[in-house]
């Protein structure tokens, strides 16, 4: 695997570390006021930053993993929100230790601090064949409109030890107060991610052609029961499946499993691994 391939994989890593998302609907917000519309926009913003939208007056969330099987997977996540549901602090760590020689151990950390809620630092480290370490730091800067809705993201990449750097820009498009697409531009190339909803406003799938697809299923209470994400990798095909088994009174998932399946290039065998994730919520 070349350094360039690993750098490209670094960009994909953050895309499949998602858990559960909820319907993205709402009405226009009044700037400076904490009403239902403002809370809804804050929930949408959290979804853009973390990949998950949370319900209710959440103050903090602690997510930990256990019962690892197959690949050694480890997740630790901590989120803090203000009284209007805006994300003020985010600490995330993901580790994946390879069990096969052809796979690449991955560590990813993401951090947002209260002093700079629109800036995130993502660090992705890979141990590539030969034992050397390749690290990518991504400095993210979000821009909001007058309604406090995130409308763009600028990402500055820097790799070590080869000391390469580049930037990408993503613009978010909304329709009827729903997130409907993302347009990312990097080195003259454009990638589009499209969000689809059913007649009840429930998010059904996310599609990024030639990169990934993500599908959602719901229970009878319109709570997300499962998420399946499929994406190509440099060693074959990968699929991530999340299944929720327990919800709290606001419909937030408290207990779920994540199963990762890999089919290596040229092989019919499918390798599976997984973890159980437990989320603890504190409310205002």
mmCIF file of C-alpha atoms in Angstrom, residues 177-283:
data_model
loop_
_atom_site.group_PDB
_atom_site.id
_atom_site.type_symbol
_atom_site.label_atom_id
_atom_site.label_comp_id
_atom_site.label_asym_id
_atom_site.label_seq_id
_atom_site.Cartn_x
_atom_site.Cartn_y
_atom_site.Cartn_z
ATOM 1 C CA UNK A 177 -35.167 23.029 6.496
ATOM 2 C CA UNK A 178 -33.754 19.588 5.679
ATOM 3 C CA UNK A 179 -30.144 18.835 4.805
ATOM 4 C CA UNK A 180 -30.360 17.518 1.238
ATOM 5 C CA UNK A 181 -26.799 17.489 -0.110
ATOM 6 C CA UNK A 182 -23.119 18.189 0.446
ATOM 7 C CA UNK A 183 -20.755 19.344 -2.284
ATOM 8 C CA UNK A 184 -17.067 18.816 -1.559
ATOM 9 C CA UNK A 185 -14.315 20.297 -3.724
ATOM 10 C CA UNK A 186 -10.717 19.145 -3.401
ATOM 11 C CA UNK A 187 -7.846 19.614 -5.865
ATOM 12 C CA UNK A 188 -10.289 20.470 -8.649
ATOM 13 C CA UNK A 189 -12.416 17.351 -8.041
ATOM 14 C CA UNK A 190 -16.018 17.514 -6.835
ATOM 15 C CA UNK A 191 -17.886 14.909 -4.806
ATOM 16 C CA UNK A 192 -21.605 15.032 -4.037
ATOM 17 C CA UNK A 193 -23.349 13.421 -1.073
ATOM 18 C CA UNK A 194 -27.154 13.244 -1.292
ATOM 19 C CA UNK A 195 -29.638 12.752 1.580
ATOM 20 C CA UNK A 196 -32.996 11.051 0.965
ATOM 21 C CA UNK A 197 -36.119 11.170 3.168
ATOM 22 C CA UNK A 198 -39.488 9.438 3.241
ATOM 23 C CA UNK A 199 -42.877 11.171 3.299
ATOM 24 C CA UNK A 200 -42.671 11.479 7.098
ATOM 25 C CA UNK A 201 -39.363 13.320 6.962
ATOM 26 C CA UNK A 202 -37.338 10.325 8.146
ATOM 27 C CA UNK A 203 -33.816 10.030 6.757
ATOM 28 C CA UNK A 204 -33.749 6.814 4.703
ATOM 29 C CA UNK A 205 -30.352 6.815 3.028
ATOM 30 C CA UNK A 206 -27.227 8.804 2.218
ATOM 31 C CA UNK A 207 -25.514 8.238 -1.097
ATOM 32 C CA UNK A 208 -22.058 9.340 -2.254
ATOM 33 C CA UNK A 209 -21.464 7.740 -5.679
ATOM 34 C CA UNK A 210 -18.376 5.536 -5.902
ATOM 35 C CA UNK A 211 -17.590 6.214 -2.216
ATOM 36 C CA UNK A 212 -20.263 4.968 0.141
ATOM 37 C CA UNK A 213 -23.956 4.306 0.773
ATOM 38 C CA UNK A 214 -25.682 4.439 4.149
ATOM 39 C CA UNK A 215 -29.193 3.148 4.867
ATOM 40 C CA UNK A 216 -31.485 3.625 7.885
ATOM 41 C CA UNK A 217 -34.256 1.442 9.292
ATOM 42 C CA UNK A 218 -36.784 2.438 11.965
ATOM 43 C CA UNK A 219 -38.982 0.762 14.556
ATOM 44 C CA UNK A 220 -42.707 1.381 15.053
ATOM 45 C CA UNK A 221 -41.930 4.518 17.090
ATOM 46 C CA UNK A 222 -39.860 6.062 14.270
ATOM 47 C CA UNK A 223 -36.684 5.505 16.273
ATOM 48 C CA UNK A 224 -33.602 4.480 14.314
ATOM 49 C CA UNK A 225 -33.241 0.724 14.744
ATOM 50 C CA UNK A 226 -30.380 0.091 12.352
ATOM 51 C CA UNK A 227 -27.778 1.765 10.148
ATOM 52 C CA UNK A 228 -25.819 -0.027 7.424
ATOM 53 C CA UNK A 229 -22.917 1.607 5.635
ATOM 54 C CA UNK A 230 -21.071 0.096 2.681
ATOM 55 C CA UNK A 231 -17.855 1.438 1.184
ATOM 56 C CA UNK A 232 -14.913 0.185 -0.865
ATOM 57 C CA UNK A 233 -11.477 -0.082 0.719
ATOM 58 C CA UNK A 234 -8.025 -0.632 -0.700
ATOM 59 C CA UNK A 235 -8.072 -4.285 0.361
ATOM 60 C CA UNK A 236 -11.623 -5.138 -0.684
ATOM 61 C CA UNK A 237 -15.151 -4.256 0.476
ATOM 62 C CA UNK A 238 -16.324 -3.159 3.927
ATOM 63 C CA UNK A 239 -19.729 -2.926 5.550
ATOM 64 C CA UNK A 240 -20.599 -1.473 8.953
ATOM 65 C CA UNK A 241 -23.888 -2.417 10.596
ATOM 66 C CA UNK A 242 -25.251 -0.715 13.715
ATOM 67 C CA UNK A 243 -28.224 -2.171 15.581
ATOM 68 C CA UNK A 244 -29.891 -0.473 18.539
ATOM 69 C CA UNK A 245 -31.457 -2.616 21.281
ATOM 70 C CA UNK A 246 -32.419 -0.044 23.905
ATOM 71 C CA UNK A 247 -33.689 3.548 23.785
ATOM 72 C CA UNK A 248 -34.248 6.138 26.478
ATOM 73 C CA UNK A 249 -37.390 8.250 26.974
ATOM 74 C CA UNK A 250 -36.324 10.719 24.260
ATOM 75 C CA UNK A 251 -35.605 8.050 21.664
ATOM 76 C CA UNK A 252 -31.819 8.223 21.977
ATOM 77 C CA UNK A 253 -30.047 4.887 21.660
ATOM 78 C CA UNK A 254 -28.533 3.594 24.907
ATOM 79 C CA UNK A 255 -27.208 0.200 23.795
ATOM 80 C CA UNK A 256 -26.130 -0.880 20.335
ATOM 81 C CA UNK A 257 -23.756 -3.175 18.494
ATOM 82 C CA UNK A 258 -21.448 -2.339 15.620
ATOM 83 C CA UNK A 259 -20.467 -5.181 13.297
ATOM 84 C CA UNK A 260 -17.755 -4.695 10.694
ATOM 85 C CA UNK A 261 -17.532 -7.112 7.767
ATOM 86 C CA UNK A 262 -14.584 -7.178 5.341
ATOM 87 C CA UNK A 263 -14.254 -9.111 2.107
ATOM 88 C CA UNK A 264 -10.644 -9.032 0.935
ATOM 89 C CA UNK A 265 -9.862 -8.545 -2.736
ATOM 90 C CA UNK A 266 -9.798 -11.885 -4.550
ATOM 91 C CA UNK A 267 -11.364 -13.784 -1.638
ATOM 92 C CA UNK A 268 -14.902 -15.057 -1.132
ATOM 93 C CA UNK A 269 -14.452 -15.233 2.650
ATOM 94 C CA UNK A 270 -15.999 -12.525 4.829
ATOM 95 C CA UNK A 271 -14.284 -11.552 8.074
ATOM 96 C CA UNK A 272 -16.456 -10.108 10.827
ATOM 97 C CA UNK A 273 -15.694 -8.207 13.999
ATOM 98 C CA UNK A 274 -17.731 -6.075 16.340
ATOM 99 C CA UNK A 275 -18.225 -4.201 19.574
ATOM 100 C CA UNK A 276 -21.035 -3.216 21.897
ATOM 101 C CA UNK A 277 -21.493 0.508 22.495
ATOM 102 C CA UNK A 278 -23.143 1.924 25.615
ATOM 103 C CA UNK A 279 -24.321 5.561 25.773
ATOM 104 C CA UNK A 280 -25.038 7.374 29.031
ATOM 105 C CA UNK A 281 -27.049 10.601 28.846
ATOM 106 C CA UNK A 282 -27.270 13.532 31.231
ATOM 107 C CA UNK A 283 -30.178 15.947 30.702
#
